[in-house]
Coordinates of C-alpha atoms and ligand atoms in Angstrom, one line a residue:
M920 CA -119.6 31.5 125.0
Q921 CA -118.5 27.8 123.0
I922 CA -115.1 26.3 124.0
T923 CA -113.1 25.1 120.5
L924 CA -110.8 22.0 120.4
I925 CA -107.2 22.4 119.5
S926 CA -108.0 19.9 116.9
D927 CA -110.7 21.8 115.1
I928 CA -107.9 24.0 115.1
N929 CA -105.1 21.8 114.0
H930 CA -107.5 20.7 110.8
N931 CA -108.1 24.2 110.1
L932 CA -111.5 24.2 110.8
I933 CA -111.9 27.8 112.3
P934 CA -111.2 30.5 110.7
V935 CA -108.2 33.1 111.4
N936 CA -109.4 36.3 113.0
N937 CA -112.5 34.2 115.0
K938 CA -112.5 35.0 119.0
I939 CA -112.5 31.6 120.4
R940 CA -112.1 29.8 124.0
I941 CA -110.2 27.1 124.9
Q942 CA -109.4 25.3 127.6
G943 CA -107.0 22.7 128.7
W944 CA -103.0 22.6 130.8
I945 CA -99.6 24.0 130.2
K946 CA -97.6 21.8 128.9
N947 CA -94.9 24.5 128.4
R948 CA -93.9 28.1 129.9
R949 CA -91.3 30.7 127.5
K950 CA -90.8 34.2 128.7
S951 CA -89.4 36.2 126.1
K952 CA -87.8 39.2 127.1
L953 CA -90.4 41.9 125.7
G954 CA -92.7 41.5 127.9
I955 CA -94.6 38.8 126.5
T956 CA -95.0 34.7 127.6
F957 CA -95.8 31.8 125.3
L958 CA -97.6 29.1 126.7
D959 CA -98.2 25.5 125.4
L960 CA -101.2 24.4 125.7
M961 CA -103.0 20.5 125.5
D962 CA -106.5 19.6 125.7
G963 CA -106.6 15.8 125.0
S964 CA -107.9 16.8 121.6
S965 CA -104.7 17.1 119.3
I966 CA -101.4 15.4 120.1
R967 CA -100.0 18.9 118.6
S968 CA -100.1 22.0 121.1
L969 CA -101.5 25.0 120.5
Q970 CA -99.3 28.4 121.8
I971 CA -101.1 30.8 123.5
V972 CA -99.3 34.5 123.6
A973 CA -99.7 36.4 126.5
S974 CA -98.7 39.9 126.8
D975 CA -97.9 42.3 129.7
S976 CA -101.3 44.1 128.4
L977 CA -103.0 41.4 130.2
N978 CA -104.3 42.9 133.7
N979 CA -103.4 39.3 135.5
Y980 CA -100.0 39.0 133.4
P981 CA -97.1 40.1 136.3
N982 CA -99.3 38.0 139.7
E983 CA -100.5 35.3 137.5
I984 CA -99.3 34.5 134.5
L985 CA -95.7 35.0 135.0
L986 CA -96.5 32.1 138.2
I987 CA -97.9 29.6 135.6
T988 CA -96.2 26.4 135.2
T989 CA -96.6 23.1 133.4
G990 CA -99.3 21.1 134.6
C991 CA -101.3 23.9 135.2
S992 CA -105.0 24.8 133.8
I993 CA -106.2 27.7 132.1
D994 CA -109.3 29.2 130.4
V995 CA -108.4 31.6 127.3
Y996 CA -110.3 33.7 125.2
G997 CA -108.7 35.2 122.3
T998 CA -108.1 35.5 118.6
L999 CA -106.9 33.1 116.5
I1000 CA -103.8 33.9 114.2
F1001 CA -101.7 32.8 111.6
S1002 CA -98.1 31.6 113.5
K1003 CA -94.9 33.7 111.9
R1004 CA -93.0 30.0 114.1
K1005 CA -92.5 27.9 111.6
E1006 CA -93.3 25.0 113.7
Q1007 CA -97.1 25.8 114.0
K1008 CA -99.7 27.2 111.8
Y1009 CA -101.9 29.1 114.1
E1010 CA -101.5 30.6 117.5
I1011 CA -103.8 32.6 119.7
V1012 CA -103.2 35.8 120.7
A1013 CA -105.1 35.9 123.9
Q1014 CA -107.1 38.4 126.0
K1015 CA -108.1 37.2 128.2
I1016 CA -106.1 34.0 130.7
Q1017 CA -108.3 32.7 133.4
I1018 CA -106.0 30.1 135.6
L1019 CA -108.4 27.4 136.8
G1020 CA -105.7 25.3 138.7
W1021 CA -102.0 26.1 140.0
V1022 CA -99.6 23.2 140.5
D1023 CA -99.2 23.4 144.5
N1024 CA -95.2 22.6 143.9
P1025 CA -93.9 23.0 140.3
H1026 CA -90.4 21.3 141.4
T1027 CA -92.5 18.2 142.4
Y1028 CA -94.7 18.0 139.7
P1029 CA -94.2 14.1 138.9
I1030 CA -94.7 15.3 134.9
S1031 CA -92.5 18.1 134.3
S1032 CA -91.8 19.0 130.7
K1033 CA -88.4 16.6 130.3
K1034 CA -88.6 13.0 129.1
H1035 CA -89.4 10.2 131.8
T1036 CA -89.4 6.7 132.1
L1037 CA -91.9 4.8 130.6
E1038 CA -91.0 2.2 134.4
Y1039 CA -91.4 5.9 136.0
L1040 CA -94.8 6.8 134.1
R1041 CA -96.1 3.8 135.5
E1042 CA -95.5 4.9 139.6
V1043 CA -97.5 8.0 138.4
N1044 CA -100.6 6.1 136.1
H1045 CA -103.0 8.5 137.7
L1046 CA -100.6 11.4 135.6
R1047 CA -99.2 9.9 132.5
P1048 CA -102.4 10.8 130.3
R1049 CA -100.7 13.9 130.7
T1050 CA -97.7 13.0 128.3
N1051 CA -97.9 12.8 124.8
L1052 CA -96.7 9.4 124.5
I1053 CA -100.1 8.1 126.4
L1054 CA -102.1 10.6 124.5
A1055 CA -101.1 9.0 121.0
V1056 CA -101.5 5.4 122.5
S1057 CA -104.9 6.7 123.6
V1058 CA -106.0 8.1 120.1
V1059 CA -104.7 5.0 118.5
R1060 CA -106.4 2.8 120.5
N1061 CA -110.0 4.5 120.6
I1062 CA -109.8 4.4 116.8
L1063 CA -109.0 0.9 116.6
F1064 CA -111.8 0.1 119.0
Q1065 CA -114.2 2.2 117.0
S1066 CA -112.6 0.3 113.8
I1067 CA -113.0 -3.1 115.0
H1068 CA -117.1 -1.9 116.0
S1069 CA -117.9 -0.5 112.4
F1070 CA -116.5 -3.1 110.7
L1071 CA -118.2 -6.0 112.3
F1072 CA -121.6 -4.0 111.7
K1073 CA -120.7 -3.7 108.1
E1074 CA -120.2 -7.4 108.2
K1075 CA -123.5 -8.0 109.9
F1076 CA -122.0 -9.3 112.9
Y1077 CA -124.1 -8.4 116.2
W1078 CA -122.9 -7.3 119.0
I1079 CA -123.6 -9.6 121.8
P1080 CA -122.1 -8.4 125.6
T1081 CA -121.5 -11.7 127.3
P1082 CA -121.2 -11.7 131.0
I1083 CA -118.2 -10.7 133.3
I1084 CA -119.6 -13.2 136.2
T1085 CA -119.5 -16.7 135.2
S1086 CA -119.3 -20.1 136.8
I1087 CA -117.6 -21.6 133.9
D1088 CA -114.3 -22.4 132.7
A1089 CA -114.5 -21.7 129.0
E1090 CA -111.0 -22.5 128.9
G1091 CA -110.3 -25.3 130.4
T1092 CA -107.8 -23.8 132.6
G1093 CA -108.5 -23.3 135.8
E1094 CA -106.9 -20.0 135.7
M1095 CA -109.8 -18.0 137.2
F1096 CA -110.4 -15.0 139.5
S1097 CA -113.2 -16.3 142.3
V1098 CA -115.7 -14.1 142.8
N1099 CA -117.0 -14.0 146.5
V1100 CA -118.9 -11.2 148.9
K1101 CA -116.1 -10.2 151.4
T1102 CA -118.6 -9.6 155.2
E1103 CA -117.3 -8.3 158.4
K1104 CA -116.8 -10.6 161.1
L1105 CA -119.0 -9.5 163.9
N1106 CA -117.4 -10.7 166.9
N1107 CA -113.7 -8.6 167.5
R1108 CA -114.4 -7.4 170.5
N1109 CA -111.3 -7.8 172.2
G1110 CA -108.9 -6.2 170.2
S1111 CA -107.9 -8.2 167.3
K1112 CA -107.5 -6.7 163.8
E1113 CA -110.9 -5.9 161.6
Q1114 CA -111.6 -9.6 160.5
F1115 CA -113.4 -10.4 157.1
I1116 CA -115.2 -13.7 155.6
Y1117 CA -115.3 -14.3 152.2
E1118 CA -119.0 -16.7 151.4
K1119 CA -120.1 -17.5 148.2
F1120 CA -122.9 -15.0 146.5
F1121 CA -124.2 -17.3 144.3
N1122 CA -125.2 -20.9 144.9
K1123 CA -122.2 -22.1 143.0
E1124 CA -118.7 -21.0 142.7
S1125 CA -118.4 -18.0 140.6
F1126 CA -115.2 -16.3 138.9
L1127 CA -114.1 -13.5 136.6
T1128 CA -114.5 -14.8 132.9
V1129 CA -111.3 -16.0 131.0
S1130 CA -113.6 -15.6 128.0
G1131 CA -117.2 -14.9 126.3
Q1132 CA -116.6 -17.8 123.2
L1133 CA -118.6 -20.2 125.1
T1134 CA -121.7 -18.0 126.1
L1135 CA -121.3 -16.4 122.9
E1136 CA -121.5 -19.9 120.7
S1137 CA -125.3 -20.3 122.4
Y1138 CA -125.9 -16.8 120.2
A1139 CA -124.2 -18.0 116.9
S1140 CA -126.3 -20.8 117.3
A1141 CA -129.0 -18.6 116.5
L1142 CA -128.2 -15.2 114.9
S1143 CA -125.6 -16.9 113.1
R1144 CA -122.5 -14.0 113.5
V1145 CA -121.8 -12.6 116.4
Y1146 CA -119.0 -11.2 118.8
T1147 CA -118.1 -9.7 122.0
F1148 CA -115.8 -7.3 122.9
G1149 CA -114.8 -6.9 126.9
P1150 CA -112.6 -7.4 129.4
I1151 CA -111.7 -10.8 130.1
F1152 CA -109.4 -12.0 133.7
R1153 CA -106.7 -14.4 133.9
A1154 CA -105.1 -15.4 136.9
E1155 CA -101.6 -16.7 135.0
N1156 CA -98.9 -16.0 136.5
S1157 CA -97.1 -14.6 133.6
N1158 CA -94.8 -11.6 134.6
T1159 CA -93.9 -10.2 131.0
S1160 CA -94.3 -7.8 129.1
R1161 CA -97.2 -9.3 127.2
H1162 CA -99.0 -10.6 129.6
L1163 CA -102.0 -8.1 132.0
S1164 CA -104.5 -10.5 134.2
E1165 CA -107.0 -7.7 133.0
F1166 CA -106.7 -7.3 129.1
W1167 CA -109.7 -6.7 126.8
M1168 CA -110.2 -9.5 123.9
L1169 CA -112.5 -9.4 121.0
E1170 CA -114.2 -12.5 120.5
I1171 CA -115.9 -13.6 117.2
E1172 CA -118.3 -16.5 116.5
A1173 CA -119.8 -17.5 112.8
A1174 CA -122.0 -20.0 112.2
F1175 CA -121.5 -22.3 109.5
F1176 CA -117.4 -20.7 109.1
D1177 CA -115.3 -23.3 109.0
L1178 CA -111.1 -22.7 109.8
N1179 CA -110.5 -21.5 106.5
K1180 CA -113.5 -18.8 106.6
I1181 CA -112.7 -17.6 110.0
L1182 CA -109.0 -17.3 108.9
L1183 CA -109.7 -15.1 106.1
F1184 CA -112.3 -12.8 107.7
S1185 CA -109.4 -12.2 110.6
E1186 CA -107.2 -11.4 107.7
K1187 CA -110.0 -8.7 106.3
L1188 CA -110.5 -7.6 109.9
I1189 CA -107.0 -6.7 110.6
K1190 CA -106.5 -5.0 107.1
Y1191 CA -109.3 -2.8 107.5
V1192 CA -109.2 -2.0 111.0
F1193 CA -105.2 -0.7 110.2
E1194 CA -106.4 1.5 107.4
S1195 CA -108.6 3.0 109.7
V1196 CA -105.9 3.7 112.3
I1197 CA -103.6 5.1 109.1
N1198 CA -106.5 7.0 107.9
I1199 CA -107.7 8.9 110.8
A1200 CA -104.0 8.7 113.8
N1201 CA -101.8 10.0 110.8
L1202 CA -100.7 12.7 113.3
E1203 CA -100.2 10.2 116.4
L1204 CA -98.8 7.3 114.5
Q1205 CA -96.0 9.8 113.1
W1206 CA -95.2 11.4 116.7
L1207 CA -94.9 7.6 117.6
S1208 CA -92.8 6.8 114.8
D1209 CA -90.2 9.6 115.8
N1210 CA -90.0 9.1 119.4
L1211 CA -89.5 5.2 119.5
N1212 CA -87.7 5.8 116.1
I1213 CA -89.5 3.0 114.6
N1214 CA -91.3 3.1 110.7
L1215 CA -95.0 2.7 112.0
L1216 CA -96.4 3.8 108.6
K1217 CA -93.8 0.8 107.0
R1218 CA -95.0 -2.0 109.4
I1219 CA -98.8 -1.4 108.9
K1220 CA -98.7 -0.9 105.8
S1221 CA -96.7 -4.0 105.1
A1222 CA -99.6 -6.0 107.3
I1223 CA -101.6 -4.4 104.8
N1224 CA -100.0 -5.2 101.7
N1225 CA -99.4 -8.9 102.2
K1226 CA -100.9 -11.9 103.0
F1227 CA -100.9 -14.2 105.7
I1228 CA -98.9 -17.2 104.9
V1229 CA -100.7 -20.3 106.4
L1230 CA -98.3 -22.6 108.1
E1231 CA -98.9 -26.0 109.4
Y1232 CA -97.7 -26.5 112.8
S1233 CA -96.2 -29.7 111.6
E1234 CA -94.3 -28.1 108.7
A1235 CA -93.3 -25.1 111.5
I1236 CA -91.8 -27.9 113.8
K1237 CA -90.0 -29.1 110.8
I1238 CA -88.7 -25.6 110.4
L1239 CA -87.9 -24.3 113.5
N1240 CA -85.9 -28.4 114.6
K1241 CA -83.7 -27.2 111.5
N1242 CA -83.5 -24.2 111.1
F1243 CA -83.2 -22.6 115.4
V1244 CA -82.5 -25.3 117.3
H1245 CA -79.0 -26.7 117.1
V1246 CA -79.4 -28.5 120.0
K1247 CA -80.5 -32.1 119.8
E1248 CA -81.9 -32.5 123.4
N1249 CA -84.1 -29.5 122.6
K1250 CA -85.3 -30.2 119.2
I1251 CA -89.2 -29.6 119.1
S1252 CA -91.6 -33.3 118.9
F1253 CA -95.0 -33.1 118.2
G1254 CA -97.2 -32.5 120.8
D1255 CA -94.7 -29.6 121.9
D1256 CA -96.5 -25.7 122.4
L1257 CA -94.0 -23.0 120.8
N1258 CA -92.6 -20.3 122.6
S1259 CA -92.5 -17.0 121.9
E1260 CA -88.5 -17.0 120.7
Q1261 CA -89.6 -19.7 118.4
E1262 CA -92.7 -18.2 117.6
R1263 CA -90.5 -14.9 116.6
Y1264 CA -87.8 -17.1 114.8
L1265 CA -90.6 -17.7 112.2
V1266 CA -92.3 -14.8 111.8
E1267 CA -89.3 -12.2 111.5
K1268 CA -86.2 -14.7 110.5
H1269 CA -87.3 -17.3 108.7
F1270 CA -90.2 -15.7 106.5
R1271 CA -88.0 -12.7 105.8
N1272 CA -90.6 -10.1 104.7
N1273 CA -92.1 -9.8 108.3
N1274 CA -95.1 -11.3 107.0
I1275 CA -98.3 -12.1 109.6
I1276 CA -98.5 -16.4 109.7
A1277 CA -101.4 -18.0 110.9
I1278 CA -100.0 -21.6 112.1
I1279 CA -103.0 -24.3 111.6
N1280 CA -104.1 -27.6 112.8
Y1281 CA -102.2 -27.9 116.4
P1282 CA -101.8 -31.4 118.2
K1283 CA -104.9 -31.5 120.4
K1284 CA -103.3 -31.8 123.4
I1285 CA -102.0 -28.6 123.5
K1286 CA -105.3 -26.7 122.9
A1287 CA -108.7 -26.3 124.0
F1288 CA -111.3 -29.0 124.4
Y1289 CA -113.8 -27.2 122.3
M1290 CA -111.4 -27.2 119.0
R1291 CA -112.4 -29.7 116.1
I1292 CA -110.7 -32.9 116.0
N1293 CA -108.8 -33.6 112.9
K1294 CA -109.7 -36.7 110.7
D1295 CA -105.8 -37.6 111.6
A1296 CA -107.2 -37.6 115.7
K1297 CA -104.3 -36.4 116.6
T1298 CA -104.8 -32.5 115.4
V1299 CA -107.6 -29.6 116.2
A1300 CA -109.1 -27.6 114.0
A1301 CA -106.7 -24.6 115.6
M1302 CA -105.3 -21.5 114.3
D1303 CA -102.8 -18.8 116.1
I1304 CA -102.2 -15.8 114.4
I1305 CA -98.1 -14.8 114.7
F1306 CA -97.2 -11.4 114.4
P1307 CA -93.5 -9.9 114.3
Y1308 CA -92.1 -7.9 117.4
I1309 CA -95.3 -9.1 119.3
G1310 CA -95.9 -12.9 118.9
E1311 CA -99.5 -14.5 119.4
I1312 CA -102.1 -12.3 118.9
I1313 CA -105.0 -14.1 117.8
G1314 CA -106.3 -17.7 119.0
G1315 CA -109.1 -18.6 117.1
S1316 CA -110.2 -22.4 115.5
Q1317 CA -113.3 -24.6 114.3
R1318 CA -115.4 -25.0 117.1
E1319 CA -116.6 -29.2 118.1
E1320 CA -119.7 -29.1 117.0
R1321 CA -119.7 -33.3 117.5
L1322 CA -121.9 -34.3 121.0
D1323 CA -119.9 -37.8 120.9
Y1324 CA -116.5 -36.3 120.3
L1325 CA -116.9 -33.2 122.2
D1326 CA -117.7 -35.8 125.1
K1327 CA -114.9 -38.1 124.6
R1328 CA -113.1 -34.8 124.8
M1329 CA -114.1 -33.5 127.8
I1330 CA -114.1 -36.9 129.8
E1331 CA -109.8 -36.7 128.4
L1332 CA -109.5 -33.5 129.7
K1333 CA -111.2 -34.6 132.8
L1334 CA -113.6 -31.8 132.6
N1335 CA -116.8 -32.0 134.5
K1336 CA -119.6 -32.5 131.6
K1337 CA -122.5 -31.6 133.9
E1338 CA -121.2 -28.1 134.6
Y1339 CA -121.3 -28.2 130.8
W1340 CA -124.6 -28.9 130.6
W1341 CA -126.1 -25.9 128.5
Y1342 CA -122.7 -26.0 126.1
R1343 CA -123.9 -29.5 124.9
D1344 CA -126.9 -28.7 124.7
L1345 CA -126.0 -26.5 121.8
R1346 CA -125.1 -29.9 120.0
K1347 CA -127.8 -31.7 120.7
Y1348 CA -130.1 -28.9 119.2
G1349 CA -130.0 -28.1 115.6
T1350 CA -125.8 -28.3 115.6
V1351 CA -124.0 -26.6 112.8
P1352 CA -120.4 -26.3 111.8
H1353 CA -119.3 -23.0 112.7
S1354 CA -115.6 -21.0 114.0
G1355 CA -114.5 -18.4 116.1
L1356 CA -111.5 -16.4 117.0
G1357 CA -110.2 -14.1 120.1
I1358 CA -108.3 -10.9 119.8
G1359 CA -106.0 -9.9 122.2
F1360 CA -107.2 -6.1 121.8
E1361 CA -103.2 -4.5 123.7
R1362 CA -101.4 -6.9 121.8
L1363 CA -103.3 -5.3 118.4
L1364 CA -102.5 -1.9 120.0
M1365 CA -98.9 -2.8 120.9
Y1366 CA -98.3 -3.8 117.5
I1367 CA -99.7 -0.7 115.7
T1368 CA -98.1 1.4 118.4
G1369 CA -94.8 0.1 118.6
M1370 CA -95.0 0.0 122.3
N1371 CA -93.0 -2.8 124.2
N1372 CA -94.5 -3.4 127.2
I1373 CA -98.4 -4.3 127.3
R1374 CA -98.7 -2.5 130.8
D1375 CA -98.0 0.9 128.5
V1376 CA -101.1 0.3 126.0
I1377 CA -103.6 -0.3 128.5
P1378 CA -105.2 2.6 131.2
F1379 CA -104.5 0.7 134.5
P1380 CA -102.2 -1.9 134.4
R1381 CA -103.6 -5.4 136.3
T1382 CA -100.5 -7.7 136.2
V1383 CA -99.2 -10.4 138.7
N1384 CA -98.7 -8.0 142.1
N1385 CA -99.7 -5.1 141.1
A1386 CA -103.2 -3.9 141.0
N1387 CA -102.2 -0.7 142.2
F1388 CA -104.7 2.6 141.2
Ligands
LIG761 O1 -105.8 -17.8 122.8 P1 -107.0 -17.1 123.8 O2 -106.8 -17.6 124.8 O3 -108.4 -17.9 122.9 C1 -109.0 -17.7 123.7 O4 -109.5 -17.6 124.9 C2 -110.4 -18.0 122.9 N1 -111.8 -18.2 123.8 C3 -110.8 -16.8 122.2 C4 -111.8 -17.3 120.9 O5 -111.6 -18.9 120.2 N2 -113.0 -17.0 121.1 O6 -106.9 -15.9 123.6 C5 -107.3 -14.8 122.6 C6 -105.9 -14.0 122.7 C7 -104.6 -14.3 122.7 O7 -104.2 -14.3 121.0 C8 -103.4 -13.1 122.9 O8 -103.5 -12.3 121.8 C9 -104.8 -12.2 124.0 O9 -106.1 -12.9 124.0 N3 -104.4 -13.3 125.3 C10 -103.7 -11.6 126.3 N4 -103.7 -10.4 126.0 C11 -103.2 -10.2 127.3 N5 -102.6 -10.8 128.6 C12 -102.7 -12.0 128.7 N6 -103.1 -12.6 129.9 C13 -103.5 -12.5 127.6 N7 -103.8 -14.0 127.7 C14 -104.1 -14.1 125.7
LIG762 MG1 -103.7 -18.8 122.5

């Protein structure tokens, strides 16, 4: 018999009095005195559990049903009826319940039905998807993925998967994990520990990618509008609530776009995907709002309804020096990078409305080699888009399409021109103005879900000193 999903029931797609079969895990078991036990069942399809009514007329009632605990998996056959309880619309009166998997020791089951801290849940990362919290985040994560793809498809962008193994440092910062082959050393006869040697597999040093941008530019130089969306690896020593060593980045690259056009495009994308999340993940957002005590709908709607504020870097410094930095020695000078407290002051306090801010035209010395030099010769056509509560979520720029300027920058930054020969070719053969951006997917998800730590919005976080599971 076909299996029904709890979400289909909650969406009123299954007629009452139908015989149905559902499968899932027990959230909770409650026994009432009258020979009836209530089981709350989750199957991952909905944040709302479904109540199963099991009575002592079931032949395994005393020896199995009464022993069911949180976490057990079951297979239920029964009749869907309207529930008499206010909290739920439907329930199932069971005619047969088969236990698929018991919980070894209910007292030590790591995901008991009580509330757990986020820190604790990270220690039982393999079981934390069983919590409503991680379920809600996963649902929103999925919708965010889907809506990004559908927006870009609608806007006629091609999805170009760029390589994960690379020999080039796309950001020029050297924060890369290297890729080698592990081979066992043969001569360990004298009982010494096994030894391994690591050898190059390719004919040169290779790394896990820090950005797909440069190879994406190659496709933008022919297909015009392209994007890549995949895992990114950064060996940054940043142990913060916003940094991962492995995260997902959406990167967009568009020929014939200048900085202003890519900025407007990013605003359109954000508004589109936020609308989708509100429309499709309404229940999950509500659950997150209630449990985290944040009005997420208000937060997201405010992003949809307000225009991004565009602010020159030089203006940002003036504002900060005037209103935020009160000690003379700590004044920010042109050429200093903004830290996250300064960014958050601008976005949360200075502009009050909690608008999203795009800071543009940064000094070239704090930005990557590929960004286009402005007429003032000091700044580049770059943008960092800053969100309330999180800080930078999007980074982008107009790219330097003029070979002589690009070469000059590479020399200034001591990058080996030969390594970038093919990237330079794109400027030699039919170069065009073009722009692009990268969106930190998990940071965007933090903004939408209200989660404070990036470790809780990716299924298995990798951070400094931690690659467990
Ligand atoms: O600003 P970033 O470094 O830009 C680039 O890599 C460009 N190549 C993108 C492009 O133009 N194609 O990174 C882009 C975004 C950041 O704004 C941030 O949201 C996210 O990626 N990000 C991280 N997210 C989690 N953990 C980290 N360690 C991150 N580093 C960057
Ligand atoms: Mg950046």
